[in-house]
Each structure stands twice: as C-alpha cells, then as structure tokens.
Tab-separated table of N, CA, C and O in Angstrom:
chain	number	residue	atom	x	y	z
A	1	MET	N	-84.166	40.511	42.100
A	1	MET	CA	-83.138	41.546	42.422
A	1	MET	C	-82.242	40.733	43.241
A	1	MET	O	-82.548	40.472	44.459
A	2	ILE	N	-80.698	41.132	42.989
A	2	ILE	CA	-79.715	40.505	43.838
A	2	ILE	C	-79.567	41.318	45.191
A	2	ILE	O	-79.170	42.539	44.842
A	3	LYS	N	-79.663	40.924	46.007
A	3	LYS	CA	-79.629	41.659	47.340
A	3	LYS	C	-78.027	42.090	47.651
A	3	LYS	O	-77.039	41.378	47.227
A	4	ALA	N	-78.030	43.084	48.661
A	4	ALA	CA	-76.518	43.367	49.155
A	4	ALA	C	-76.101	42.838	49.987
A	4	ALA	O	-76.994	42.288	50.651
A	5	LYS	N	-74.768	42.327	50.345
A	5	LYS	CA	-73.996	41.502	51.218
A	5	LYS	C	-73.858	42.354	52.604
A	5	LYS	O	-73.042	43.052	52.216
A	6	ASN	N	-74.867	42.352	53.423
A	6	ASN	CA	-74.507	43.413	54.543
A	6	ASN	C	-73.138	43.393	55.357
A	6	ASN	O	-72.721	44.430	55.308
A	7	GLU	N	-72.562	42.350	55.145
A	7	GLU	CA	-71.189	42.231	56.092
A	7	GLU	C	-70.234	43.079	54.761
A	7	GLU	O	-68.969	43.477	55.365
A	8	ALA	N	-70.383	42.655	53.659
A	8	ALA	CA	-69.654	43.139	52.595
A	8	ALA	C	-69.679	44.673	52.188
A	8	ALA	O	-68.852	45.359	51.580
A	9	ILE	N	-70.747	45.499	52.522
A	9	ILE	CA	-70.973	46.826	52.265
A	9	ILE	C	-70.480	47.648	53.453
A	9	ILE	O	-70.601	48.981	53.601
A	10	GLN	N	-69.749	47.282	54.696
A	10	GLN	CA	-69.065	47.943	55.830
A	10	GLN	C	-68.131	49.139	55.030
A	10	GLN	O	-67.450	48.733	54.115
A	11	LYS	N	-68.189	50.102	55.676
A	11	LYS	CA	-67.157	51.104	55.085
A	11	LYS	C	-65.506	50.846	54.976
A	11	LYS	O	-65.017	50.953	54.030
A	12	GLU	N	-65.282	49.878	55.892
A	12	GLU	CA	-63.780	49.344	56.301
A	12	GLU	C	-63.516	48.524	54.876
A	12	GLU	O	-62.557	48.401	54.253
A	13	LYS	N	-64.598	47.572	54.416
A	13	LYS	CA	-64.503	46.739	53.536
A	13	LYS	C	-64.579	47.384	52.044
A	13	LYS	O	-63.878	46.598	51.118
A	14	VAL	N	-65.545	48.208	51.811
A	14	VAL	CA	-65.353	49.120	50.511
A	14	VAL	C	-64.469	50.180	50.196
A	14	VAL	O	-64.384	50.458	49.029
A	15	GLU	N	-64.253	50.657	51.316
A	15	GLU	CA	-63.478	52.026	51.275
A	15	GLU	C	-62.140	51.624	50.108
A	15	GLU	O	-61.824	52.481	49.533
A	16	PRO	N	-61.348	50.682	50.390
A	16	PRO	CA	-59.996	50.262	49.466
A	16	PRO	C	-60.901	50.526	47.888
A	16	PRO	O	-59.769	50.882	47.071
A	17	TYR	N	-61.675	50.254	47.753
A	17	TYR	CA	-62.159	50.086	46.061
A	17	TYR	C	-62.090	51.711	45.648
A	17	TYR	O	-61.653	52.157	44.570
A	18	PHE	N	-62.877	52.385	46.530
A	18	PHE	CA	-62.638	53.999	46.069
A	18	PHE	C	-61.544	54.416	46.365
A	18	PHE	O	-61.033	55.806	45.428
A	19	GLU	N	-60.672	54.306	47.105
A	19	GLU	CA	-59.381	54.941	47.348
A	19	GLU	C	-58.542	54.399	45.714
A	19	GLU	O	-57.742	55.166	45.184
A	20	LYS	N	-58.546	53.505	45.497
A	20	LYS	CA	-57.988	52.723	44.395
A	20	LYS	C	-58.538	53.404	42.965
A	20	LYS	O	-57.868	53.850	42.151
A	21	TRP	N	-59.897	53.744	43.091
A	21	TRP	CA	-60.480	54.387	42.093
A	21	TRP	C	-59.778	55.854	41.895
A	21	TRP	O	-59.439	56.511	40.867
A	22	ASN	N	-59.782	56.511	43.257
A	22	ASN	CA	-59.229	57.890	43.003
A	22	ASN	C	-57.790	57.860	42.347
A	22	ASN	O	-57.547	58.926	41.709
A	23	HIS	N	-57.149	56.699	42.975
A	23	HIS	CA	-55.668	56.672	42.313
A	23	HIS	C	-55.741	56.744	40.770
A	23	HIS	O	-55.263	57.322	40.117
A	24	LEU	N	-56.644	55.775	40.490
A	24	LEU	CA	-56.686	55.312	39.141
A	24	LEU	C	-57.182	56.573	38.193
A	24	LEU	O	-57.145	56.849	36.872
A	25	SER	N	-58.284	57.208	38.803
A	25	SER	CA	-59.004	58.408	38.188
A	25	SER	C	-57.842	59.398	37.966
A	25	SER	O	-57.942	59.981	36.694
A	26	GLU	N	-57.025	59.513	38.925
A	26	GLU	CA	-56.013	60.786	38.494
A	26	GLU	C	-55.029	60.170	37.527
A	26	GLU	O	-54.759	61.060	36.312
A	27	GLN	N	-54.843	59.040	37.120
A	27	GLN	CA	-53.994	58.679	36.265
A	27	GLN	C	-54.695	58.565	34.615
A	27	GLN	O	-54.231	59.143	33.771
A	28	ILE	N	-56.205	58.497	34.848
A	28	ILE	CA	-57.107	58.496	33.502
A	28	ILE	C	-57.052	59.964	33.341
A	28	ILE	O	-56.894	60.151	31.903
A	29	HIS	N	-57.432	60.918	33.888
A	29	HIS	CA	-57.481	62.014	33.701
A	29	HIS	C	-56.174	62.743	32.984
A	29	HIS	O	-56.291	63.209	31.722
A	30	HIS	N	-55.032	62.373	33.924
A	30	HIS	CA	-53.667	62.704	33.125
A	30	HIS	C	-53.366	62.026	31.688
A	30	HIS	O	-52.934	62.786	30.844
A	31	ALA	N	-53.872	60.795	31.683
A	31	ALA	CA	-53.885	60.173	29.983
A	31	ALA	C	-54.594	60.877	29.260
A	31	ALA	O	-53.806	60.910	28.185
A	32	HIS	N	-55.840	61.327	29.433
A	32	HIS	CA	-56.353	62.037	28.433
A	32	HIS	C	-56.090	63.497	28.381
A	32	HIS	O	-56.066	63.735	27.223
A	33	ASP	N	-55.378	64.059	29.389
A	33	ASP	CA	-54.589	65.255	28.744
A	33	ASP	C	-53.719	65.052	27.818
A	33	ASP	O	-53.169	66.163	27.114
A	34	GLN	N	-52.579	64.215	28.373
A	34	GLN	CA	-51.485	63.889	27.461
A	34	GLN	C	-52.204	63.222	26.114
A	34	GLN	O	-50.940	63.217	25.217
A	35	ARG	N	-53.047	62.587	26.116
A	35	ARG	CA	-53.556	61.948	24.969
A	35	ARG	C	-52.335	60.877	24.408
A	35	ARG	O	-52.143	60.803	23.191
A	36	ASN	N	-51.957	60.233	25.534
A	36	ASN	CA	-51.061	59.076	25.149
A	36	ASN	C	-51.715	57.764	24.811
A	36	ASN	O	-50.814	56.682	24.773
A	37	GLY	N	-52.808	57.516	24.789
A	37	GLY	CA	-53.313	56.179	24.404
A	37	GLY	C	-53.465	55.411	25.676
A	37	GLY	O	-53.912	54.167	25.534
A	38	ASP	N	-52.863	55.797	26.973
A	38	ASP	CA	-52.967	54.867	28.086
A	38	ASP	C	-54.312	54.851	28.924
A	38	ASP	O	-54.767	54.111	29.367
A	39	ALA	N	-55.105	55.980	28.417
A	39	ALA	CA	-56.535	55.782	29.006
A	39	ALA	C	-57.548	54.754	28.827
A	39	ALA	O	-58.191	54.168	29.599
A	40	LYS	N	-57.421	54.286	27.710
A	40	LYS	CA	-58.267	52.818	27.414
A	40	LYS	C	-57.752	52.064	28.364
A	40	LYS	O	-58.711	51.306	29.264
A	41	ILE	N	-56.590	51.576	28.653
A	41	ILE	CA	-56.037	50.557	29.170
A	41	ILE	C	-56.408	50.723	30.959
A	41	ILE	O	-56.844	49.757	31.742
A	42	LEU	N	-56.315	51.980	31.326
A	42	LEU	CA	-56.551	52.365	32.617
A	42	LEU	C	-58.090	52.268	32.947
A	42	LEU	O	-58.259	51.911	33.880
A	43	MET	N	-58.738	52.643	32.027
A	43	MET	CA	-60.260	52.659	31.968
A	43	MET	C	-60.846	51.145	32.260
A	43	MET	O	-61.787	51.057	32.917
A	44	GLU	N	-60.266	50.288	31.353
A	44	GLU	CA	-60.488	48.881	31.552
A	44	GLU	C	-60.436	48.205	33.074
A	44	GLU	O	-61.019	47.591	33.485
A	45	LYS	N	-59.139	48.799	33.796
A	45	LYS	CA	-58.883	48.800	35.085
A	45	LYS	C	-59.817	49.070	36.145
A	45	LYS	O	-60.460	48.359	36.897
A	46	GLY	N	-60.453	50.240	35.882
A	46	GLY	CA	-61.314	50.957	36.470
A	46	GLY	C	-62.792	50.240	36.265
A	46	GLY	O	-63.303	50.495	37.412
A	47	ILE	N	-62.932	50.001	35.151
A	47	ILE	CA	-64.379	48.955	34.885
A	47	ILE	C	-64.087	47.728	35.482
A	47	ILE	O	-65.487	47.506	36.152
A	48	ALA	N	-63.238	46.874	35.718
A	48	ALA	CA	-63.045	45.886	36.203
A	48	ALA	C	-63.077	46.139	38.030
A	48	ALA	O	-63.702	45.356	38.535
A	49	LEU	N	-62.680	47.127	38.547
A	49	LEU	CA	-62.612	47.594	39.893
A	49	LEU	C	-63.973	47.898	40.307
A	49	LEU	O	-64.460	47.440	41.326
A	50	PHE	N	-64.711	48.464	39.297
A	50	PHE	CA	-66.297	48.941	39.378
A	50	PHE	C	-67.035	47.430	39.604
A	50	PHE	O	-67.619	47.398	40.583
A	51	GLU	N	-66.702	46.525	38.481
A	51	GLU	CA	-67.857	45.313	38.505
A	51	GLU	C	-67.151	44.517	39.790
A	51	GLU	O	-68.064	43.850	40.252
A	52	GLN	N	-65.739	44.573	40.349
A	52	GLN	CA	-65.743	43.661	41.533
A	52	GLN	C	-66.149	44.293	42.620
A	52	GLN	O	-66.446	43.420	43.457
A	53	CYS	N	-66.406	45.436	42.704
A	53	CYS	CA	-67.148	46.230	43.805
A	53	CYS	C	-68.471	45.555	44.005
A	53	CYS	O	-69.135	45.152	45.060
A	54	ILE	N	-69.054	45.688	42.938
A	54	ILE	CA	-70.455	45.271	42.917
A	54	ILE	C	-70.902	44.029	42.964
A	54	ILE	O	-71.433	43.534	43.982
A	55	ILE	N	-69.907	43.002	42.484
A	55	ILE	CA	-69.833	41.429	42.855
A	55	ILE	C	-69.656	41.322	44.178
A	55	ILE	O	-70.479	40.607	44.965
A	56	ASP	N	-68.536	41.815	44.701
A	56	ASP	CA	-68.359	41.605	46.423
A	56	ASP	C	-69.211	42.276	47.270
A	56	ASP	O	-69.434	41.427	48.297
A	57	CYS	N	-69.924	43.042	47.132
A	57	CYS	CA	-70.900	43.833	47.837
A	57	CYS	C	-72.434	43.090	47.616
A	57	CYS	O	-73.477	43.277	48.289
A	58	SER	N	-72.483	41.850	46.724
A	58	SER	CA	-73.835	41.424	46.497
A	58	SER	C	-73.853	40.003	46.970
A	58	SER	O	-72.755	39.240	46.899
A	59	GLU	N	-75.178	39.402	47.067
A	59	GLU	CA	-75.342	38.001	47.482
A	59	GLU	C	-75.069	37.049	46.245
A	59	GLU	O	-76.231	36.381	46.231
A	60	ILE	N	-73.897	36.925	45.608
A	60	ILE	CA	-74.069	36.044	44.395
A	60	ILE	C	-72.614	35.290	44.412
A	60	ILE	O	-71.871	35.562	44.995
A	61	GLU	N	-72.798	34.191	43.765
A	61	GLU	CA	-71.443	33.315	43.805
A	61	GLU	C	-70.859	33.243	42.380
A	61	GLU	O	-69.711	33.237	42.491
A	62	GLU	N	-71.288	33.990	41.261
A	62	GLU	CA	-70.650	34.081	40.080
A	62	GLU	C	-69.527	35.190	40.060
A	62	GLU	O	-69.602	36.300	40.776
A	63	PRO	N	-68.667	34.959	39.376
A	63	PRO	CA	-67.215	35.846	39.437
A	63	PRO	C	-67.570	37.148	38.534
A	63	PRO	O	-66.919	37.579	38.532
A	64	SER	N	-68.570	37.214	37.448
A	64	SER	CA	-68.846	38.492	36.925
A	64	SER	C	-70.040	38.856	37.060
A	64	SER	O	-71.087	38.081	37.280
A	65	ILE	N	-70.455	40.084	36.393
A	65	ILE	CA	-71.728	40.642	36.598
A	65	ILE	C	-72.711	39.852	35.146
A	65	ILE	O	-72.500	39.546	34.350
A	66	ASN	N	-73.763	39.492	35.665
A	66	ASN	CA	-74.785	39.253	34.629
A	66	ASN	C	-75.840	40.491	34.415
A	66	ASN	O	-76.680	40.925	35.208
A	67	GLU	N	-75.652	40.647	33.142
A	67	GLU	CA	-76.093	42.000	32.399
A	67	GLU	C	-77.862	41.765	32.784
A	67	GLU	O	-78.386	42.949	32.682
A	68	ALA	N	-78.204	40.762	32.793
A	68	ALA	CA	-79.829	40.765	32.614
A	68	ALA	C	-80.379	40.841	34.552
A	68	ALA	O	-81.501	40.985	34.731
A	69	GLU	N	-79.346	40.905	35.204
A	69	GLU	CA	-79.940	40.905	36.643
A	69	GLU	C	-80.228	42.208	37.305
A	69	GLU	O	-79.254	43.134	36.533
A	70	GLN	N	-80.536	42.607	38.321
A	70	GLN	CA	-80.809	43.988	38.960
A	70	GLN	C	-80.012	43.680	40.140
A	70	GLN	O	-80.220	42.685	40.669
A	71	TYR	N	-78.941	44.704	40.266
A	71	TYR	CA	-78.117	44.619	41.609
A	71	TYR	C	-78.522	45.572	42.759
A	71	TYR	O	-78.874	46.953	42.125
A	72	GLU	N	-79.014	45.480	43.975
A	72	GLU	CA	-79.250	46.180	44.960
A	72	GLU	C	-78.386	47.485	45.136
A	72	GLU	O	-78.723	48.427	45.136
A	73	VAL	N	-77.074	47.146	44.901
A	73	VAL	CA	-76.087	48.102	44.918
A	73	VAL	C	-75.904	48.875	44.169
A	73	VAL	O	-75.216	49.655	44.107
A	74	MET	N	-76.410	48.516	42.773
A	74	MET	CA	-76.077	49.562	41.614
A	74	MET	C	-76.543	50.536	41.403
A	74	MET	O	-77.862	50.547	41.737
A	75	PRO	N	-76.053	51.749	41.066
A	75	PRO	CA	-76.674	52.807	40.898
A	75	PRO	C	-77.942	53.156	39.764
A	75	PRO	O	-78.056	51.937	39.079
A	76	ILE	N	-78.581	53.920	40.246
A	76	ILE	CA	-79.881	53.971	39.049
A	76	ILE	C	-79.246	54.128	37.449
A	76	ILE	O	-78.480	54.669	37.309
A	77	ASN	N	-79.880	53.170	36.771
A	77	ASN	CA	-79.558	53.174	35.356
A	77	ASN	C	-78.384	52.580	34.954
A	77	ASN	O	-77.230	52.755	34.011
A	78	GLY	N	-77.476	51.994	36.376
A	78	GLY	CA	-76.167	51.592	36.201
A	78	GLY	C	-75.707	50.637	35.156
A	78	GLY	O	-74.455	50.537	34.752
A	79	MET	N	-76.762	49.642	35.014
A	79	MET	CA	-76.045	48.394	34.231
A	79	MET	C	-76.042	49.066	32.510
A	79	MET	O	-75.068	48.873	32.076
A	80	GLU	N	-77.111	50.143	32.390
A	80	GLU	CA	-76.996	50.590	30.999
A	80	GLU	C	-76.038	51.504	30.735
A	80	GLU	O	-75.224	51.419	29.779
A	81	ARG	N	-75.623	52.315	31.425
A	81	ARG	CA	-74.412	53.270	31.798
A	81	ARG	C	-73.060	52.327	31.909
A	81	ARG	O	-72.067	52.827	31.081
A	82	LEU	N	-72.880	51.443	32.440
A	82	LEU	CA	-71.928	50.608	32.580
A	82	LEU	C	-71.556	49.848	31.119
A	82	LEU	O	-70.221	49.904	30.722
A	83	LEU	N	-72.483	49.287	30.370
A	83	LEU	CA	-72.645	48.891	28.931
A	83	LEU	C	-72.093	49.958	28.156
A	83	LEU	O	-71.309	49.591	27.138
A	84	PHE	N	-72.583	51.092	28.239
A	84	PHE	CA	-71.852	52.312	27.412
A	84	PHE	C	-70.645	52.548	27.709
A	84	PHE	O	-69.604	52.821	26.456
A	85	ILE	N	-70.162	52.640	29.014
A	85	ILE	CA	-68.592	52.646	29.290
A	85	ILE	C	-67.958	51.629	28.473
A	85	ILE	O	-66.946	51.770	27.987
A	86	LYS	N	-68.318	50.318	28.576
A	86	LYS	CA	-67.521	49.000	28.174
A	86	LYS	C	-67.352	49.132	26.855
A	86	LYS	O	-66.333	48.548	26.227
A	87	ALA	N	-68.407	49.896	25.888
A	87	ALA	CA	-68.345	49.656	24.533
A	87	ALA	C	-67.293	50.827	23.985
A	87	ALA	O	-66.532	50.637	22.852
A	88	ARG	N	-66.870	51.626	24.936
A	88	ARG	CA	-66.130	52.938	24.439
A	88	ARG	C	-65.095	53.327	25.522
A	88	ARG	O	-65.303	54.614	26.018
A	89	PRO	N	-64.235	52.505	25.922
A	89	PRO	CA	-63.639	52.755	27.528
A	89	PRO	C	-62.686	54.091	27.052
A	89	PRO	O	-62.139	54.772	28.224
A	90	GLY	N	-62.139	54.362	25.999
A	90	GLY	CA	-61.202	55.376	25.804
A	90	GLY	C	-61.737	56.700	25.691
A	90	GLY	O	-60.800	57.446	25.677
A	91	GLN	N	-62.810	56.782	25.418
A	91	GLN	CA	-63.501	58.154	25.671
A	91	GLN	C	-63.683	58.925	26.815
A	91	GLN	O	-64.069	58.259	27.656
A	92	TYR	N	-63.342	60.153	26.820
A	92	TYR	CA	-63.260	60.789	27.932
A	92	TYR	C	-64.729	60.985	28.710
A	92	TYR	O	-64.760	61.001	29.759
A	93	ALA	N	-65.797	61.027	27.801
A	93	ALA	CA	-67.275	60.883	28.469
A	93	ALA	C	-67.277	59.818	29.120
A	93	ALA	O	-67.849	59.544	30.380
A	94	CYS	N	-66.837	58.824	28.779
A	94	CYS	CA	-66.880	57.534	29.632
A	94	CYS	C	-66.051	57.428	30.711
A	94	CYS	O	-66.453	56.765	31.712
A	95	TYR	N	-64.977	57.810	30.737
A	95	TYR	CA	-64.216	58.443	32.242
A	95	TYR	C	-65.053	58.975	33.065
A	95	TYR	O	-65.329	58.513	34.214
A	96	ARG	N	-65.653	60.242	32.614
A	96	ARG	CA	-66.382	61.051	33.517
A	96	ARG	C	-67.867	60.106	33.787
A	96	ARG	O	-68.286	60.315	35.134
A	97	GLN	N	-68.352	59.352	33.047
A	97	GLN	CA	-69.518	58.313	33.426
A	97	GLN	C	-69.057	57.596	34.435
A	97	GLN	O	-69.773	57.290	35.519
A	98	LEU	N	-68.111	57.084	34.375
A	98	LEU	CA	-67.394	56.095	35.296
A	98	LEU	C	-67.252	56.528	36.763
A	98	LEU	O	-67.409	56.135	37.945
A	99	ASP	N	-66.449	57.794	36.447
A	99	ASP	CA	-66.326	58.483	37.788
A	99	ASP	C	-67.733	58.924	38.345
A	99	ASP	O	-67.714	58.638	39.944
A	100	GLU	N	-68.775	59.101	37.911
A	100	GLU	CA	-69.968	59.399	38.410
A	100	GLU	C	-70.573	58.177	39.038
A	100	GLU	O	-71.408	58.086	40.398
A	101	LEU	N	-70.369	57.096	38.204
A	101	LEU	CA	-71.237	55.734	39.002
A	101	LEU	C	-70.164	55.216	40.142
A	101	LEU	O	-70.874	54.793	41.147
A	102	PHE	N	-68.992	55.681	40.276
A	102	PHE	CA	-68.227	55.227	41.509
A	102	PHE	C	-68.769	56.045	42.733
A	102	PHE	O	-69.030	55.751	43.828
A	103	LYS	N	-68.997	57.581	42.351
A	103	LYS	CA	-69.609	58.412	43.325
A	103	LYS	C	-71.043	57.960	43.946
A	103	LYS	O	-71.312	57.754	45.244
A	104	GLU	N	-71.896	57.479	42.915
A	104	GLU	CA	-73.075	57.292	43.369
A	104	GLU	C	-73.078	55.935	44.024
A	104	GLU	O	-74.048	55.675	44.872
A	105	LEU	N	-72.139	55.094	43.662
A	105	LEU	CA	-72.271	53.588	44.401
A	105	LEU	C	-71.646	53.823	45.861
A	105	LEU	O	-72.289	53.407	46.455
A	106	LYS	N	-71.135	54.804	45.982
A	106	LYS	CA	-70.374	55.026	47.388
A	106	LYS	C	-71.569	55.620	48.499
A	106	LYS	O	-71.784	55.155	49.364
A	107	LYS	N	-72.498	56.479	47.474
A	107	LYS	CA	-73.507	57.167	48.320
A	107	LYS	C	-74.451	56.100	48.513
A	107	LYS	O	-75.360	55.779	49.609
A	108	ARG	N	-74.818	55.017	47.722
A	108	ARG	CA	-75.894	53.884	47.574
A	108	ARG	C	-75.071	53.098	48.894
A	108	ARG	O	-76.019	52.318	49.454
A	109	LEU	N	-74.100	52.726	48.884
A	109	LEU	CA	-73.557	51.755	49.850
A	109	LEU	C	-73.860	52.441	51.458
A	109	LEU	O	-74.164	51.464	52.193
A	110	ALA	N	-73.521	53.813	51.268
A	110	ALA	CA	-73.654	54.237	52.661
A	110	ALA	C	-75.363	54.221	52.984
A	110	ALA	O	-75.464	53.961	54.253
A	111	ARG	N	-75.811	54.466	52.075
A	111	ARG	CA	-77.600	54.390	52.242
A	111	ARG	C	-78.031	52.905	52.721
A	111	ARG	O	-78.885	52.844	53.689
A	112	LEU	N	-77.379	51.760	51.986
A	112	LEU	CA	-77.773	50.601	52.186
A	112	LEU	C	-77.240	50.200	53.582
A	112	LEU	O	-77.973	49.386	54.474
A	113	ARG	N	-76.062	50.743	54.225
A	113	ARG	CA	-75.595	50.578	55.520
A	113	ARG	C	-76.531	50.879	56.562
A	113	ARG	O	-76.844	50.281	57.512
A	114	ILE	N	-76.849	52.192	56.462
A	114	ILE	CA	-77.942	52.890	57.247
A	114	ILE	C	-79.099	51.853	57.418
A	114	ILE	O	-79.692	51.999	58.691
A	115	LYS	N	-79.695	51.624	56.439
A	115	LYS	CA	-80.820	50.924	56.164
A	115	LYS	C	-80.888	49.479	56.788
A	115	LYS	O	-81.660	49.092	57.706
A	116	SER	N	-79.653	48.986	56.760
A	116	SER	CA	-79.337	47.619	57.510
A	116	SER	C	-79.108	47.501	58.793
A	116	SER	O	-79.297	46.662	59.451
A	117	ASN	N	-78.879	48.879	59.437
A	117	ASN	CA	-78.526	48.855	60.865
A	117	ASN	C	-80.148	49.120	61.589
A	117	ASN	O	-81.108	49.454	61.632
C-alpha cells in the first residue's frame, strides 16, 4: 500500500483541488444539461485533477497512478470506479461517480489528517 504523505494532506494543500473540482463540476453539469458535447472534455480535466490529487497526497515519485497499486488516500473501490469513469467520461453516470469520488476523497483526507496528529 502506498501511504499518504502527511505534509501533503493538510487542508490548505488539498483545498485548492476541491475548489477547482467544484468549479469544474458546475461546468460539467451545465454541459450535460445543454448536451453540447463539452462534458467529455471537461470530465477528462476532472479525472486528471482527481488523479493529480491522489498522486500529490501519496508517497510516490511516479507522475501517474499505477492501477495495480493500492493508495491509502484512495476511497473504497476507488480504482475500479476510476477505471469505469475513464472508460466512459462523457456519460452523466460517470460525472456523478467522479463527484462522489471527490466527496469521499475529501472525507478520507480529513480522517487521515486526524489520524496523523
């Protein structure tokens, strides 16, 4: 298991990821409402943001997520869910799933911060 990097999971370090996601999430939701085809591109940005947060909060040197590894910061069944999302980024169900992953990640990082103190 790849452990969390304690200094990287501090609220002031991770909060910008969630602020960016909230802004992006609004755009994705709007794109789905408009059915203008922008949702897939925006979702790909959201997926990259989620992956970057996982990488930056973990004790690794690799620039990308290794699907075979387990990450302490990853939500339950997160890797399987992420692979599902990456396979169909334009679908509304995948947007909802990514939104849930961000919510669960935020809670998990808060728990890890408490545990590390």
